[in-house]
Amino acid sequence: MLPKRFCVKCGIEESEDNPIIDGLCLNCLLKERKIVEIPSIIKVNYCKVCGAVQLHGKWTEPLDFDSAVIRVIESYLEKPRGLYSYVEKPYVSNIEFLTKSSWNTHVRVEISAFIASRKVSQKYDVVIRLNPTICPRCIMRRSGDYTVLVQLRAPKNLLRDFRQFIKVAEKHIPEEVALNIVDIIDKGNNVDILFYEKGAANKFVSILKHFGNFKERRSFEEVGIDRHGKKRRRTVISLHFIKE
Ligand SMILES: [Zn+2]
Ligand SMILES: [Zn+2]
């Protein structure tokens, strides 16, 4: 038989429920040591105009404080780093708000993991700090600037069909595409839609082409120099509505 081991902290003898790891019993280990690395403050940019949050460089859709805080935790603590090799598969198992969500929100994050095949949990207090700023989408929207112009054109004799088509297509535009629209200038058979990003504009165009018949033409225009000294180009996508 192997000699029994004892916890150096509380002196308890090793048992099935309370194994000894690194000289400590599991209960003492969880009291004595942090098992994962969790920052005490997580600071992210939050758009004070629309409520978008910048996560790892990417801006989300508009979110209220509660949802923003949860998204920050999910995004930054999704896979916390175990501090010891015996800490396996740590993950966020619960989030408790200690204060009302606002620019600074105190939360208690419960991390669960496995140590020696037993499921364990530990709680960590974290401050989620939302840094008030204005997202690039809102900056563009405010200045009326855009990257892609989609021009919808219909001949006068197809005006009714065209407006009918718009009604149908509108319902199929996903939120992330709609959020990307800087402005819409609607003049009946002439509709201009201004986009902040190319990807969203392309998605928009493919949805329109799915529901209607269009002749497409793309062109580019130079629009000065951006702040990195690079030439800025704007894409103009002309879609001419045609009968089948
Ligand atoms: Zn102990
Ligand atoms: Zn914004």
JSON list of C-alpha atoms and ligand atoms in Angstrom, two decimals:
[
{"chain": "A", "resi": 1, "resn": "MET", "atom": "CA", "xyz": [0.00, 0.00, 0.00]},
{"chain": "A", "resi": 2, "resn": "LEU", "atom": "CA", "xyz": [1.09, 3.54, -0.74]},
{"chain": "A", "resi": 3, "resn": "PRO", "atom": "CA", "xyz": [1.72, 5.69, 2.28]},
{"chain": "A", "resi": 4, "resn": "LYS", "atom": "CA", "xyz": [-1.12, 8.20, 2.93]},
{"chain": "A", "resi": 5, "resn": "ARG", "atom": "CA", "xyz": [-0.45, 11.85, 2.16]},
{"chain": "A", "resi": 6, "resn": "PHE", "atom": "CA", "xyz": [-1.53, 14.82, 4.28]},
{"chain": "A", "resi": 7, "resn": "CYS", "atom": "CA", "xyz": [-2.37, 18.44, 3.40]},
{"chain": "A", "resi": 8, "resn": "VAL", "atom": "CA", "xyz": [0.49, 20.74, 4.49]},
{"chain": "A", "resi": 9, "resn": "LYS", "atom": "CA", "xyz": [-2.02, 23.48, 5.30]},
{"chain": "A", "resi": 10, "resn": "CYS", "atom": "CA", "xyz": [-4.85, 21.82, 7.24]},
{"chain": "A", "resi": 11, "resn": "GLY", "atom": "CA", "xyz": [-3.30, 18.43, 7.96]},
{"chain": "A", "resi": 12, "resn": "ILE", "atom": "CA", "xyz": [-6.21, 16.44, 6.56]},
{"chain": "A", "resi": 13, "resn": "GLU", "atom": "CA", "xyz": [-5.49, 12.98, 5.20]},
{"chain": "A", "resi": 14, "resn": "GLU", "atom": "CA", "xyz": [-5.90, 12.42, 1.49]},
{"chain": "A", "resi": 15, "resn": "SER", "atom": "CA", "xyz": [-9.25, 10.97, 0.52]},
{"chain": "A", "resi": 16, "resn": "GLU", "atom": "CA", "xyz": [-11.27, 10.16, -2.57]},
{"chain": "A", "resi": 17, "resn": "ASP", "atom": "CA", "xyz": [-13.19, 13.49, -2.35]},
{"chain": "A", "resi": 18, "resn": "ASN", "atom": "CA", "xyz": [-10.24, 15.56, -1.23]},
{"chain": "A", "resi": 19, "resn": "PRO", "atom": "CA", "xyz": [-7.09, 14.55, -3.12]},
{"chain": "A", "resi": 20, "resn": "ILE", "atom": "CA", "xyz": [-3.70, 16.12, -2.39]},
{"chain": "A", "resi": 21, "resn": "ILE", "atom": "CA", "xyz": [-2.26, 18.22, -5.23]},
{"chain": "A", "resi": 22, "resn": "ASP", "atom": "CA", "xyz": [1.08, 19.96, -4.84]},
{"chain": "A", "resi": 23, "resn": "GLY", "atom": "CA", "xyz": [1.01, 19.23, -1.10]},
{"chain": "A", "resi": 24, "resn": "LEU", "atom": "CA", "xyz": [-2.41, 20.81, -0.61]},
{"chain": "A", "resi": 25, "resn": "CYS", "atom": "CA", "xyz": [-5.82, 19.21, -0.36]},
{"chain": "A", "resi": 26, "resn": "LEU", "atom": "CA", "xyz": [-8.29, 20.37, -3.01]},
{"chain": "A", "resi": 27, "resn": "ASN", "atom": "CA", "xyz": [-10.27, 22.50, -0.51]},
{"chain": "A", "resi": 28, "resn": "CYS", "atom": "CA", "xyz": [-7.16, 24.33, 0.69]},
{"chain": "A", "resi": 29, "resn": "LEU", "atom": "CA", "xyz": [-5.80, 24.66, -2.82]},
{"chain": "A", "resi": 30, "resn": "LEU", "atom": "CA", "xyz": [-8.92, 26.50, -3.97]},
{"chain": "A", "resi": 31, "resn": "LYS", "atom": "CA", "xyz": [-8.70, 28.81, -0.95]},
{"chain": "A", "resi": 32, "resn": "GLU", "atom": "CA", "xyz": [-4.96, 29.43, -1.27]},
{"chain": "A", "resi": 33, "resn": "ARG", "atom": "CA", "xyz": [-4.41, 29.75, -4.99]},
{"chain": "A", "resi": 34, "resn": "LYS", "atom": "CA", "xyz": [-5.95, 31.43, -7.96]},
{"chain": "A", "resi": 35, "resn": "ILE", "atom": "CA", "xyz": [-6.37, 28.72, -10.54]},
{"chain": "A", "resi": 36, "resn": "VAL", "atom": "CA", "xyz": [-6.75, 30.96, -13.61]},
{"chain": "A", "resi": 37, "resn": "GLU", "atom": "CA", "xyz": [-5.45, 34.30, -14.72]},
{"chain": "A", "resi": 38, "resn": "ILE", "atom": "CA", "xyz": [-8.27, 36.84, -14.75]},
{"chain": "A", "resi": 39, "resn": "PRO", "atom": "CA", "xyz": [-7.61, 40.57, -15.19]},
{"chain": "A", "resi": 40, "resn": "SER", "atom": "CA", "xyz": [-9.11, 42.74, -12.45]},
{"chain": "A", "resi": 41, "resn": "ILE", "atom": "CA", "xyz": [-10.11, 45.39, -14.98]},
{"chain": "A", "resi": 42, "resn": "ILE", "atom": "CA", "xyz": [-11.17, 44.93, -18.60]},
{"chain": "A", "resi": 43, "resn": "LYS", "atom": "CA", "xyz": [-11.33, 48.16, -20.53]},
{"chain": "A", "resi": 44, "resn": "VAL", "atom": "CA", "xyz": [-12.99, 48.41, -23.93]},
{"chain": "A", "resi": 45, "resn": "ASN", "atom": "CA", "xyz": [-14.25, 51.18, -26.19]},
{"chain": "A", "resi": 46, "resn": "TYR", "atom": "CA", "xyz": [-17.98, 51.84, -26.17]},
{"chain": "A", "resi": 47, "resn": "CYS", "atom": "CA", "xyz": [-19.69, 54.11, -28.67]},
{"chain": "A", "resi": 48, "resn": "LYS", "atom": "CA", "xyz": [-21.64, 56.73, -26.74]},
{"chain": "A", "resi": 49, "resn": "VAL", "atom": "CA", "xyz": [-23.75, 57.49, -29.81]},
{"chain": "A", "resi": 50, "resn": "CYS", "atom": "CA", "xyz": [-25.01, 54.04, -30.86]},
{"chain": "A", "resi": 51, "resn": "GLY", "atom": "CA", "xyz": [-23.85, 51.67, -28.08]},
{"chain": "A", "resi": 52, "resn": "ALA", "atom": "CA", "xyz": [-21.51, 49.50, -30.16]},
{"chain": "A", "resi": 53, "resn": "VAL", "atom": "CA", "xyz": [-18.59, 47.86, -28.31]},
{"chain": "A", "resi": 54, "resn": "GLN", "atom": "CA", "xyz": [-15.13, 47.25, -29.72]},
{"chain": "A", "resi": 55, "resn": "LEU", "atom": "CA", "xyz": [-14.11, 43.65, -29.05]},
{"chain": "A", "resi": 56, "resn": "HIS", "atom": "CA", "xyz": [-10.62, 42.60, -30.17]},
{"chain": "A", "resi": 57, "resn": "GLY", "atom": "CA", "xyz": [-10.65, 45.46, -32.66]},
{"chain": "A", "resi": 58, "resn": "LYS", "atom": "CA", "xyz": [-14.07, 44.70, -34.15]},
{"chain": "A", "resi": 59, "resn": "TRP", "atom": "CA", "xyz": [-17.12, 46.84, -33.49]},
{"chain": "A", "resi": 60, "resn": "THR", "atom": "CA", "xyz": [-20.36, 45.06, -32.57]},
{"chain": "A", "resi": 61, "resn": "GLU", "atom": "CA", "xyz": [-23.94, 46.05, -33.23]},
{"chain": "A", "resi": 62, "resn": "PRO", "atom": "CA", "xyz": [-25.49, 48.56, -30.77]},
{"chain": "A", "resi": 63, "resn": "LEU", "atom": "CA", "xyz": [-25.84, 47.09, -27.25]},
{"chain": "A", "resi": 64, "resn": "ASP", "atom": "CA", "xyz": [-27.22, 48.36, -23.95]},
{"chain": "A", "resi": 65, "resn": "PHE", "atom": "CA", "xyz": [-24.96, 48.36, -20.87]},
{"chain": "A", "resi": 66, "resn": "ASP", "atom": "CA", "xyz": [-26.10, 44.95, -19.60]},
{"chain": "A", "resi": 67, "resn": "SER", "atom": "CA", "xyz": [-25.55, 43.20, -22.93]},
{"chain": "A", "resi": 68, "resn": "ALA", "atom": "CA", "xyz": [-22.30, 45.09, -23.51]},
{"chain": "A", "resi": 69, "resn": "VAL", "atom": "CA", "xyz": [-20.87, 43.88, -20.19]},
{"chain": "A", "resi": 70, "resn": "ILE", "atom": "CA", "xyz": [-21.86, 40.29, -20.89]},
{"chain": "A", "resi": 71, "resn": "ARG", "atom": "CA", "xyz": [-20.40, 40.41, -24.40]},
{"chain": "A", "resi": 72, "resn": "VAL", "atom": "CA", "xyz": [-17.12, 41.77, -23.04]},
{"chain": "A", "resi": 73, "resn": "ILE", "atom": "CA", "xyz": [-16.88, 38.92, -20.52]},
{"chain": "A", "resi": 74, "resn": "GLU", "atom": "CA", "xyz": [-17.80, 36.30, -23.12]},
{"chain": "A", "resi": 75, "resn": "SER", "atom": "CA", "xyz": [-15.29, 37.71, -25.53]},
{"chain": "A", "resi": 76, "resn": "TYR", "atom": "CA", "xyz": [-12.33, 38.32, -23.18]},
{"chain": "A", "resi": 77, "resn": "LEU", "atom": "CA", "xyz": [-12.77, 35.50, -20.67]},
{"chain": "A", "resi": 78, "resn": "GLU", "atom": "CA", "xyz": [-14.08, 32.82, -23.00]},
{"chain": "A", "resi": 79, "resn": "LYS", "atom": "CA", "xyz": [-11.02, 30.65, -22.44]},
{"chain": "A", "resi": 80, "resn": "PRO", "atom": "CA", "xyz": [-9.27, 31.79, -19.27]},
{"chain": "A", "resi": 81, "resn": "ARG", "atom": "CA", "xyz": [-5.68, 30.68, -18.91]},
{"chain": "A", "resi": 82, "resn": "GLY", "atom": "CA", "xyz": [-5.07, 28.05, -16.24]},
{"chain": "A", "resi": 83, "resn": "LEU", "atom": "CA", "xyz": [-2.14, 28.98, -13.97]},
{"chain": "A", "resi": 84, "resn": "TYR", "atom": "CA", "xyz": [-1.12, 25.39, -13.25]},
{"chain": "A", "resi": 85, "resn": "SER", "atom": "CA", "xyz": [-0.81, 22.36, -15.46]},
{"chain": "A", "resi": 86, "resn": "TYR", "atom": "CA", "xyz": [-3.35, 20.47, -13.31]},
{"chain": "A", "resi": 87, "resn": "VAL", "atom": "CA", "xyz": [-6.09, 23.04, -14.10]},
{"chain": "A", "resi": 88, "resn": "GLU", "atom": "CA", "xyz": [-8.08, 21.64, -17.00]},
{"chain": "A", "resi": 89, "resn": "LYS", "atom": "CA", "xyz": [-10.73, 23.19, -19.25]},
{"chain": "A", "resi": 90, "resn": "PRO", "atom": "CA", "xyz": [-11.45, 26.39, -17.31]},
{"chain": "A", "resi": 91, "resn": "TYR", "atom": "CA", "xyz": [-14.56, 28.30, -18.43]},
{"chain": "A", "resi": 92, "resn": "VAL", "atom": "CA", "xyz": [-16.97, 31.01, -17.25]},
{"chain": "A", "resi": 93, "resn": "SER", "atom": "CA", "xyz": [-19.84, 29.24, -15.48]},
{"chain": "A", "resi": 94, "resn": "ASN", "atom": "CA", "xyz": [-21.67, 32.23, -14.02]},
{"chain": "A", "resi": 95, "resn": "ILE", "atom": "CA", "xyz": [-21.73, 36.04, -14.08]},
{"chain": "A", "resi": 96, "resn": "GLU", "atom": "CA", "xyz": [-23.12, 38.07, -11.19]},
{"chain": "A", "resi": 97, "resn": "PHE", "atom": "CA", "xyz": [-23.58, 41.84, -11.36]},
{"chain": "A", "resi": 98, "resn": "LEU", "atom": "CA", "xyz": [-22.30, 43.46, -8.16]},
{"chain": "A", "resi": 99, "resn": "THR", "atom": "CA", "xyz": [-23.31, 46.94, -9.33]},
{"chain": "A", "resi": 100, "resn": "LYS", "atom": "CA", "xyz": [-25.87, 48.22, -11.80]},
{"chain": "A", "resi": 101, "resn": "SER", "atom": "CA", "xyz": [-24.39, 48.13, -15.29]},
{"chain": "A", "resi": 102, "resn": "SER", "atom": "CA", "xyz": [-22.94, 51.46, -16.39]},
{"chain": "A", "resi": 103, "resn": "TRP", "atom": "CA", "xyz": [-19.61, 52.87, -17.60]},
{"chain": "A", "resi": 104, "resn": "ASN", "atom": "CA", "xyz": [-17.96, 50.99, -14.73]},
{"chain": "A", "resi": 105, "resn": "THR", "atom": "CA", "xyz": [-19.59, 47.73, -13.77]},
{"chain": "A", "resi": 106, "resn": "HIS", "atom": "CA", "xyz": [-18.42, 45.42, -11.01]},
{"chain": "A", "resi": 107, "resn": "VAL", "atom": "CA", "xyz": [-19.10, 41.79, -11.74]},
{"chain": "A", "resi": 108, "resn": "ARG", "atom": "CA", "xyz": [-18.29, 38.51, -10.02]},
{"chain": "A", "resi": 109, "resn": "VAL", "atom": "CA", "xyz": [-17.28, 35.88, -12.52]},
{"chain": "A", "resi": 110, "resn": "GLU", "atom": "CA", "xyz": [-17.42, 32.25, -11.55]},
{"chain": "A", "resi": 111, "resn": "ILE", "atom": "CA", "xyz": [-14.83, 30.07, -13.27]},
{"chain": "A", "resi": 112, "resn": "SER", "atom": "CA", "xyz": [-15.27, 26.33, -13.30]},
{"chain": "A", "resi": 113, "resn": "ALA", "atom": "CA", "xyz": [-12.56, 23.87, -14.22]},
{"chain": "A", "resi": 114, "resn": "PHE", "atom": "CA", "xyz": [-11.40, 20.34, -13.58]},
{"chain": "A", "resi": 115, "resn": "ILE", "atom": "CA", "xyz": [-8.61, 19.42, -11.19]},
{"chain": "A", "resi": 116, "resn": "ALA", "atom": "CA", "xyz": [-7.73, 15.75, -10.79]},
{"chain": "A", "resi": 117, "resn": "SER", "atom": "CA", "xyz": [-10.99, 14.93, -12.63]},
{"chain": "A", "resi": 118, "resn": "ARG", "atom": "CA", "xyz": [-13.07, 16.84, -10.05]},
{"chain": "A", "resi": 119, "resn": "LYS", "atom": "CA", "xyz": [-15.13, 19.83, -11.05]},
{"chain": "A", "resi": 120, "resn": "VAL", "atom": "CA", "xyz": [-14.14, 22.91, -9.08]},
{"chain": "A", "resi": 121, "resn": "SER", "atom": "CA", "xyz": [-15.23, 26.58, -9.07]},
{"chain": "A", "resi": 122, "resn": "GLN", "atom": "CA", "xyz": [-13.68, 29.83, -8.03]},
{"chain": "A", "resi": 123, "resn": "LYS", "atom": "CA", "xyz": [-15.01, 33.40, -8.06]},
{"chain": "A", "resi": 124, "resn": "TYR", "atom": "CA", "xyz": [-13.21, 36.47, -9.36]},
{"chain": "A", "resi": 125, "resn": "ASP", "atom": "CA", "xyz": [-14.20, 40.12, -9.11]},
{"chain": "A", "resi": 126, "resn": "VAL", "atom": "CA", "xyz": [-13.73, 42.08, -12.31]},
{"chain": "A", "resi": 127, "resn": "VAL", "atom": "CA", "xyz": [-14.46, 45.67, -13.28]},
{"chain": "A", "resi": 128, "resn": "ILE", "atom": "CA", "xyz": [-15.71, 46.14, -16.82]},
{"chain": "A", "resi": 129, "resn": "ARG", "atom": "CA", "xyz": [-14.79, 49.64, -17.87]},
{"chain": "A", "resi": 130, "resn": "LEU", "atom": "CA", "xyz": [-16.50, 51.05, -20.94]},
{"chain": "A", "resi": 131, "resn": "ASN", "atom": "CA", "xyz": [-14.48, 53.84, -22.43]},
{"chain": "A", "resi": 132, "resn": "PRO", "atom": "CA", "xyz": [-16.85, 56.41, -23.98]},
{"chain": "A", "resi": 133, "resn": "THR", "atom": "CA", "xyz": [-15.90, 57.04, -27.59]},
{"chain": "A", "resi": 134, "resn": "ILE", "atom": "CA", "xyz": [-17.51, 57.32, -31.03]},
{"chain": "A", "resi": 135, "resn": "CYS", "atom": "CA", "xyz": [-17.32, 54.33, -33.35]},
{"chain": "A", "resi": 136, "resn": "PRO", "atom": "CA", "xyz": [-16.15, 54.77, -36.97]},
{"chain": "A", "resi": 137, "resn": "ARG", "atom": "CA", "xyz": [-19.67, 54.02, -38.21]},
{"chain": "A", "resi": 138, "resn": "CYS", "atom": "CA", "xyz": [-21.09, 56.93, -36.24]},
{"chain": "A", "resi": 139, "resn": "ILE", "atom": "CA", "xyz": [-18.21, 59.20, -37.24]},
{"chain": "A", "resi": 140, "resn": "MET", "atom": "CA", "xyz": [-18.97, 58.45, -40.89]},
{"chain": "A", "resi": 141, "resn": "ARG", "atom": "CA", "xyz": [-22.68, 58.82, -40.38]},
{"chain": "A", "resi": 142, "resn": "ARG", "atom": "CA", "xyz": [-22.17, 62.20, -38.73]},
{"chain": "A", "resi": 143, "resn": "SER", "atom": "CA", "xyz": [-19.90, 63.50, -41.44]},
{"chain": "A", "resi": 144, "resn": "GLY", "atom": "CA", "xyz": [-22.00, 61.93, -44.20]},
{"chain": "A", "resi": 145, "resn": "ASP", "atom": "CA", "xyz": [-18.90, 60.09, -45.42]},
{"chain": "A", "resi": 146, "resn": "TYR", "atom": "CA", "xyz": [-19.16, 56.68, -47.07]},
{"chain": "A", "resi": 147, "resn": "THR", "atom": "CA", "xyz": [-17.15, 54.01, -48.90]},
{"chain": "A", "resi": 148, "resn": "VAL", "atom": "CA", "xyz": [-19.67, 52.52, -51.31]},
{"chain": "A", "resi": 149, "resn": "LEU", "atom": "CA", "xyz": [-22.55, 54.14, -53.13]},
{"chain": "A", "resi": 150, "resn": "VAL", "atom": "CA", "xyz": [-25.23, 51.82, -54.44]},
{"chain": "A", "resi": 151, "resn": "GLN", "atom": "CA", "xyz": [-27.38, 53.48, -57.08]},
{"chain": "A", "resi": 152, "resn": "LEU", "atom": "CA", "xyz": [-30.70, 51.89, -57.89]},
{"chain": "A", "resi": 153, "resn": "ARG", "atom": "CA", "xyz": [-32.18, 53.12, -61.12]},
{"chain": "A", "resi": 154, "resn": "ALA", "atom": "CA", "xyz": [-35.49, 52.21, -62.74]},
{"chain": "A", "resi": 155, "resn": "PRO", "atom": "CA", "xyz": [-37.03, 53.46, -65.97]},
{"chain": "A", "resi": 156, "resn": "LYS", "atom": "CA", "xyz": [-40.26, 55.46, -65.47]},
{"chain": "A", "resi": 157, "resn": "ASN", "atom": "CA", "xyz": [-42.42, 52.75, -67.05]},
{"chain": "A", "resi": 158, "resn": "LEU", "atom": "CA", "xyz": [-41.26, 50.20, -64.47]},
{"chain": "A", "resi": 159, "resn": "LEU", "atom": "CA", "xyz": [-41.72, 52.48, -61.48]},
{"chain": "A", "resi": 160, "resn": "ARG", "atom": "CA", "xyz": [-44.55, 50.47, -59.94]},
{"chain": "A", "resi": 161, "resn": "ASP", "atom": "CA", "xyz": [-42.73, 47.16, -60.30]},
{"chain": "A", "resi": 162, "resn": "PHE", "atom": "CA", "xyz": [-39.62, 48.74, -58.90]},
{"chain": "A", "resi": 163, "resn": "ARG", "atom": "CA", "xyz": [-41.34, 50.09, -55.77]},
{"chain": "A", "resi": 164, "resn": "GLN", "atom": "CA", "xyz": [-43.03, 46.74, -55.28]},
{"chain": "A", "resi": 165, "resn": "PHE", "atom": "CA", "xyz": [-39.66, 45.05, -55.53]},
{"chain": "A", "resi": 166, "resn": "ILE", "atom": "CA", "xyz": [-38.17, 47.39, -52.91]},
{"chain": "A", "resi": 167, "resn": "LYS", "atom": "CA", "xyz": [-40.96, 46.55, -50.48]},
{"chain": "A", "resi": 168, "resn": "VAL", "atom": "CA", "xyz": [-40.20, 42.86, -50.81]},
{"chain": "A", "resi": 169, "resn": "ALA", "atom": "CA", "xyz": [-36.40, 43.14, -50.75]},
{"chain": "A", "resi": 170, "resn": "GLU", "atom": "CA", "xyz": [-36.38, 45.46, -47.72]},
{"chain": "A", "resi": 171, "resn": "LYS", "atom": "CA", "xyz": [-37.70, 42.69, -45.49]},
{"chain": "A", "resi": 172, "resn": "HIS", "atom": "CA", "xyz": [-34.70, 40.52, -46.31]},
{"chain": "A", "resi": 173, "resn": "ILE", "atom": "CA", "xyz": [-31.94, 42.93, -45.38]},
{"chain": "A", "resi": 174, "resn": "PRO", "atom": "CA", "xyz": [-30.18, 41.56, -42.26]},
{"chain": "A", "resi": 175, "resn": "GLU", "atom": "CA", "xyz": [-29.50, 43.85, -39.32]},
{"chain": "A", "resi": 176, "resn": "GLU", "atom": "CA", "xyz": [-25.72, 43.91, -39.77]},
{"chain": "A", "resi": 177, "resn": "VAL", "atom": "CA", "xyz": [-26.20, 45.17, -43.31]},
{"chain": "A", "resi": 178, "resn": "ALA", "atom": "CA", "xyz": [-28.83, 47.77, -42.34]},
{"chain": "A", "resi": 179, "resn": "LEU", "atom": "CA", "xyz": [-26.56, 49.06, -39.56]},
{"chain": "A", "resi": 180, "resn": "ASN", "atom": "CA", "xyz": [-23.92, 49.74, -42.13]},
{"chain": "A", "resi": 181, "resn": "ILE", "atom": "CA", "xyz": [-26.04, 52.18, -44.11]},
{"chain": "A", "resi": 182, "resn": "VAL", "atom": "CA", "xyz": [-24.87, 55.76, -43.73]},
{"chain": "A", "resi": 183, "resn": "ASP", "atom": "CA", "xyz": [-27.74, 57.33, -45.63]},
{"chain": "A", "resi": 184, "resn": "ILE", "atom": "CA", "xyz": [-30.56, 56.65, -48.10]},
{"chain": "A", "resi": 185, "resn": "ILE", "atom": "CA", "xyz": [-31.64, 59.18, -50.68]},
{"chain": "A", "resi": 186, "resn": "ASP", "atom": "CA", "xyz": [-34.94, 58.07, -52.14]},
{"chain": "A", "resi": 187, "resn": "LYS", "atom": "CA", "xyz": [-36.30, 59.84, -55.19]},
{"chain": "A", "resi": 188, "resn": "GLY", "atom": "CA", "xyz": [-38.85, 57.33, -56.44]},
{"chain": "A", "resi": 189, "resn": "ASN", "atom": "CA", "xyz": [-37.20, 55.64, -59.40]},
{"chain": "A", "resi": 190, "resn": "ASN", "atom": "CA", "xyz": [-33.80, 56.80, -58.22]},
{"chain": "A", "resi": 191, "resn": "VAL", "atom": "CA", "xyz": [-32.54, 55.49, -54.90]},
{"chain": "A", "resi": 192, "resn": "ASP", "atom": "CA", "xyz": [-29.02, 56.03, -53.56]},
{"chain": "A", "resi": 193, "resn": "ILE", "atom": "CA", "xyz": [-27.82, 53.96, -50.63]},
{"chain": "A", "resi": 194, "resn": "LEU", "atom": "CA", "xyz": [-24.58, 54.95, -48.95]},
{"chain": "A", "resi": 195, "resn": "PHE", "atom": "CA", "xyz": [-22.53, 52.31, -47.17]},
{"chain": "A", "resi": 196, "resn": "TYR", "atom": "CA", "xyz": [-19.79, 52.52, -44.62]},
{"chain": "A", "resi": 197, "resn": "GLU", "atom": "CA", "xyz": [-18.15, 49.20, -45.56]},
{"chain": "A", "resi": 198, "resn": "LYS", "atom": "CA", "xyz": [-17.68, 47.24, -48.76]},
{"chain": "A", "resi": 199, "resn": "GLY", "atom": "CA", "xyz": [-18.66, 43.85, -47.31]},
{"chain": "A", "resi": 200, "resn": "ALA", "atom": "CA", "xyz": [-22.09, 45.05, -46.23]},
{"chain": "A", "resi": 201, "resn": "ALA", "atom": "CA", "xyz": [-22.66, 46.79, -49.57]},
{"chain": "A", "resi": 202, "resn": "ASN", "atom": "CA", "xyz": [-21.78, 43.60, -51.47]},
{"chain": "A", "resi": 203, "resn": "LYS", "atom": "CA", "xyz": [-24.15, 41.58, -49.31]},
{"chain": "A", "resi": 204, "resn": "PHE", "atom": "CA", "xyz": [-26.88, 44.16, -49.93]},
{"chain": "A", "resi": 205, "resn": "VAL", "atom": "CA", "xyz": [-26.33, 43.99, -53.69]},
{"chain": "A", "resi": 206, "resn": "SER", "atom": "CA", "xyz": [-26.46, 40.19, -53.75]},
{"chain": "A", "resi": 207, "resn": "ILE", "atom": "CA", "xyz": [-29.76, 40.24, -51.83]},
{"chain": "A", "resi": 208, "resn": "LEU", "atom": "CA", "xyz": [-31.24, 42.72, -54.31]},
{"chain": "A", "resi": 209, "resn": "LYS", "atom": "CA", "xyz": [-30.09, 40.62, -57.23]},
{"chain": "A", "resi": 210, "resn": "HIS", "atom": "CA", "xyz": [-31.64, 37.58, -55.65]},
{"chain": "A", "resi": 211, "resn": "PHE", "atom": "CA", "xyz": [-35.09, 39.20, -55.63]},
{"chain": "A", "resi": 212, "resn": "GLY", "atom": "CA", "xyz": [-34.97, 41.31, -58.79]},
{"chain": "A", "resi": 213, "resn": "ASN", "atom": "CA", "xyz": [-33.38, 41.65, -62.20]},
{"chain": "A", "resi": 214, "resn": "PHE", "atom": "CA", "xyz": [-30.66, 44.18, -62.52]},
{"chain": "A", "resi": 215, "resn": "LYS", "atom": "CA", "xyz": [-27.92, 45.16, -64.87]},
{"chain": "A", "resi": 216, "resn": "GLU", "atom": "CA", "xyz": [-24.89, 45.91, -62.75]},
{"chain": "A", "resi": 217, "resn": "ARG", "atom": "CA", "xyz": [-22.03, 48.31, -63.39]},
{"chain": "A", "resi": 218, "resn": "ARG", "atom": "CA", "xyz": [-19.18, 49.13, -61.04]},
{"chain": "A", "resi": 219, "resn": "SER", "atom": "CA", "xyz": [-16.92, 52.11, -61.11]},
{"chain": "A", "resi": 220, "resn": "PHE", "atom": "CA", "xyz": [-14.53, 53.89, -58.77]},
{"chain": "A", "resi": 221, "resn": "GLU", "atom": "CA", "xyz": [-13.89, 57.46, -57.88]},
{"chain": "A", "resi": 222, "resn": "GLU", "atom": "CA", "xyz": [-10.90, 58.96, -56.10]},
{"chain": "A", "resi": 223, "resn": "VAL", "atom": "CA", "xyz": [-11.87, 60.87, -53.00]},
{"chain": "A", "resi": 224, "resn": "GLY", "atom": "CA", "xyz": [-8.66, 62.37, -51.70]},
{"chain": "A", "resi": 225, "resn": "ILE", "atom": "CA", "xyz": [-6.18, 61.00, -49.21]},
{"chain": "A", "resi": 226, "resn": "ASP", "atom": "CA", "xyz": [-7.01, 59.15, -46.00]},
{"chain": "A", "resi": 227, "resn": "ARG", "atom": "CA", "xyz": [-5.31, 59.86, -42.67]},
{"chain": "A", "resi": 228, "resn": "HIS", "atom": "CA", "xyz": [-2.62, 57.26, -43.40]},
{"chain": "A", "resi": 229, "resn": "GLY", "atom": "CA", "xyz": [-1.65, 59.10, -46.58]},
{"chain": "A", "resi": 230, "resn": "LYS", "atom": "CA", "xyz": [-3.21, 56.47, -48.84]},
{"chain": "A", "resi": 231, "resn": "LYS", "atom": "CA", "xyz": [-5.45, 57.36, -51.76]},
{"chain": "A", "resi": 232, "resn": "ARG", "atom": "CA", "xyz": [-9.08, 56.78, -50.89]},
{"chain": "A", "resi": 233, "resn": "ARG", "atom": "CA", "xyz": [-11.35, 55.18, -53.43]},
{"chain": "A", "resi": 234, "resn": "ARG", "atom": "CA", "xyz": [-15.07, 55.04, -53.37]},
{"chain": "A", "resi": 235, "resn": "THR", "atom": "CA", "xyz": [-16.94, 52.27, -55.17]},
{"chain": "A", "resi": 236, "resn": "VAL", "atom": "CA", "xyz": [-20.06, 53.14, -57.12]},
{"chain": "A", "resi": 237, "resn": "ILE", "atom": "CA", "xyz": [-22.33, 50.21, -57.87]},
{"chain": "A", "resi": 238, "resn": "SER", "atom": "CA", "xyz": [-25.08, 51.04, -60.35]},
{"chain": "A", "resi": 239, "resn": "LEU", "atom": "CA", "xyz": [-28.00, 48.64, -60.54]},
{"chain": "A", "resi": 240, "resn": "HIS", "atom": "CA", "xyz": [-30.43, 49.19, -63.41]},
{"chain": "A", "resi": 241, "resn": "PHE", "atom": "CA", "xyz": [-33.78, 47.57, -62.84]},
{"chain": "A", "resi": 242, "resn": "ILE", "atom": "CA", "xyz": [-34.90, 45.57, -65.89]},
{"chain": "A", "resi": 243, "resn": "LYS", "atom": "CA", "xyz": [-37.91, 43.51, -66.78]},
{"chain": "A", "resi": 244, "resn": "GLU", "atom": "CA", "xyz": [-37.42, 39.75, -66.97]},
{"chain": "B", "resi": 1, "resn": "ZN", "atom": "ZN", "xyz": [-6.14, 21.16, 3.36]},
{"chain": "B", "resi": 2, "resn": "ZN", "atom": "ZN", "xyz": [-21.57, 54.22, -32.96]}
]
